[in-house]
C-alpha atoms as one frame of an Amber mdcrd trajectory, in Angstrom:
protein
 -58.997  20.491   1.468 -58.698  22.989  -1.363 -56.244  25.036   0.727 -53.953
  22.013   1.118 -54.073  21.307  -2.620 -53.517  24.934  -3.558 -50.566  25.290
  -1.132 -48.865  22.159  -2.525 -49.559  23.427  -6.072 -48.001  26.767  -5.163
 -44.885  25.008  -3.837 -44.570  22.959  -7.019 -45.166  25.995  -9.154 -42.573
  27.961  -7.203 -40.094  25.109  -7.710 -40.845  24.975 -11.438 -40.253  28.683
 -11.869 -36.606  28.308 -10.813 -34.035  28.117 -13.577 -31.680  25.127 -13.807
 -28.760  27.065 -12.339 -30.957  28.229  -9.451 -32.046  24.637  -8.781 -28.438
  23.483  -8.852 -27.433  26.296  -6.516 -30.261  25.413  -4.130 -29.299  21.725
  -4.086 -25.637  22.564  -3.487 -26.601  24.899  -0.665 -28.712  22.172   0.984
 -25.900  19.628   0.686 -23.419  22.099   2.146 -25.772  22.761   5.052 -26.187
  19.029   5.701 -22.428  18.516   5.561 -21.935  21.374   8.007 -24.453  19.842
  10.405 -22.686  16.461  10.210 -19.320  18.084  10.861 -20.713  20.023  13.825
 -22.189  16.852  15.333 -18.906  15.009  14.872 -16.952  17.832  16.540 -19.380
  17.861  19.468 -19.002  14.110  19.850 -15.196  14.373  19.803 -15.273  17.192
  22.361 -17.507  15.120  24.595 -15.205  12.095  24.304 -12.169  14.281  24.960
 -13.766  15.650  28.154 -14.502  12.100  29.318 -10.924  11.073  28.578  -9.507
  14.059  30.474 -11.619  13.269  33.507 -10.139   9.778  33.872  -7.109   9.779
  36.144  -5.498   6.480  35.079  -4.375   7.787  31.678  -1.468   6.146  29.878
   0.735   8.127  27.536   0.891   7.015  23.932   3.841   7.686  21.645   7.533
   8.321  22.145   8.791  10.280  25.092   9.973  13.774  24.218  13.161  15.014
  25.878  12.666  18.055  28.068  15.369  20.044  26.262  13.371  19.644  23.034
  10.339  21.435  24.478  10.900  25.167  24.422   9.515  27.041  27.379   9.533
  30.400  25.618   7.469  30.428  22.428   9.107  33.642  21.257  12.508  31.922
  21.087  11.180  29.192  18.806   9.881  31.701  16.292  13.038  33.737  15.855
  16.024  32.769  13.706  19.163  31.401  15.333  22.086  33.692  15.864  25.405
  32.744  14.286  26.803  31.791  17.698  23.842  29.508  18.461  24.135  27.852
  15.060  27.884  27.275  15.439  27.408  25.879  18.957  24.737  23.478  17.698
  26.837  22.365  14.717  29.996  21.848  16.816  28.416  19.029  18.836  29.363
  15.648  17.311  28.024  12.441  18.868  28.765   8.753  18.300  25.419   6.964
  17.945  25.020   3.168  17.916  22.010   1.747  16.067  20.637  -0.860  18.517
  19.115  -3.053  15.799  22.025  -3.341  13.373  24.938  -2.439  15.644  26.275
   0.212  13.250  28.115   3.185  14.734  27.527   6.592  13.198  28.812  10.116
  13.712  25.957  12.583  14.052  26.453  16.334  14.024  24.153  18.743  15.854
  20.658  18.446  14.424  21.011  14.986  12.850  23.457  15.321   9.962  25.294
  12.015   9.422  29.060  12.403   8.988  31.649  10.073   7.489  34.559   9.081
   9.623  37.970   9.029   7.959  39.715   5.746   8.789  42.579   3.641   7.489
  42.103   0.921   4.863  42.417  -1.890   7.445  39.943  -0.216   9.804  37.551
   0.270   6.874  37.650  -3.467   6.054  37.069  -4.305   9.718  34.078  -1.921
   9.924  32.550  -3.424   6.752  33.045  -6.960   8.064  31.374  -6.137  11.387
  28.561  -4.239   9.669  27.912  -7.136   7.276  27.762  -9.573  10.200  25.388
  -7.282  12.094  23.206  -6.816   8.998  23.030 -10.596   8.529  22.119 -11.151
  12.173  19.423  -8.461  11.955  18.024 -10.012   8.767  17.940 -13.487  10.326
  16.237 -12.122  13.439  13.539 -10.375  11.399  13.168 -13.353   9.049  12.383
 -15.788  11.872  10.421 -13.214  13.830   7.943 -12.676  10.948   7.035 -16.382
  10.659
């Protein structure tokens, strides 16, 4: 019985001999250790779930489809700068893109830069009229869709 009392007294005495900064350091160290254990458990759980998900064969893909020309097969090519010829070839491609929601037509150069098209005054008025009608139709569609 005396051994149990003396050992607990020694522990308390040892704890009391620590300075305030040492106590703070000890508490921080314990909290850090607990946080590390929690993180490790969470990672293990995620790994386990990921293995279960990979084992199922009827997987559905989530997210937008990525075009195959976007995925680079050679990682070394993606890490090097473009040559002047490659850059000029990419910039020389100009596409007409139609926004499916609003019906607006846009000129897009190479990597996504939007260009202005030079048109006559009459054509400009016609484009604005059509764009305003399309914007109104889109607004009405979203207005009634949200109710």
